[in-house]
Amino acid sequence: MQKVSVICVGKLKEKFYAQATAEYAKRLSRFCKLEILELPESRLSDSPSPAEISQALAAEAALIEAKLPKGGALIAMCIEGEELSSPQLAEKMRQFALSGVSNLTFLIGGSVGLSPAIKAQADFRLSMSPFPHHLARVMLLEQIYRAYQINAGTKYHK
């Protein structure tokens, strides 16, 4: 069974997002071993300078680096990443599995994104259409679930 790790910078504050995350985690348990890891987000002033943002991203990158699993594929969620349809994401995940990758790690940065150094380490950069940052975790889990459903040949995607 494939292991899927989702490393998130920041905590879900709204109960309904946490409930949706729990629902998809439950659904995914049939397809993979899911691990969701929350890391603290750096505090920024109301109008952070570029230097302050850079420093925050570096601090968050250090926390991410310390928690990255050994081996597997690293997928960074970032705005400049590639947008994939659900069938394309399913195919991408299938290709990782066929090439012997047993661990997929998805990274979700904080409100100012991911450090360029972390993005450079990624095996793939994935983007979902622009949407509020706090929805990223729920949307990613739904897309991972959808990809497993597509690869299993179910009608969930239709």
PDB file of C-alpha atoms in Angstrom, residues 10 58 80 98 100 115 153:
ATOM      1  CA  GLY A  10      -0.185  26.212   9.380  1.00  0.00           C
ATOM      2  CA  ALA A  58      13.550  30.016   5.321  1.00  0.00           C
ATOM      3  CA  GLU A  80       3.554  28.291 -10.581  1.00  0.00           C
ATOM      4  CA  LEU A  98       4.783   2.050 -11.496  1.00  0.00           C
ATOM      5  CA  GLY A 100       8.570   2.010  -7.694  1.00  0.00           C
ATOM      6  CA  SER A 115      10.629  28.561   0.031  1.00  0.00           C
ATOM      7  CA  GLY A 153     -11.932   2.349 -12.145  1.00  0.00           C
TER       8      GLY A 153
END
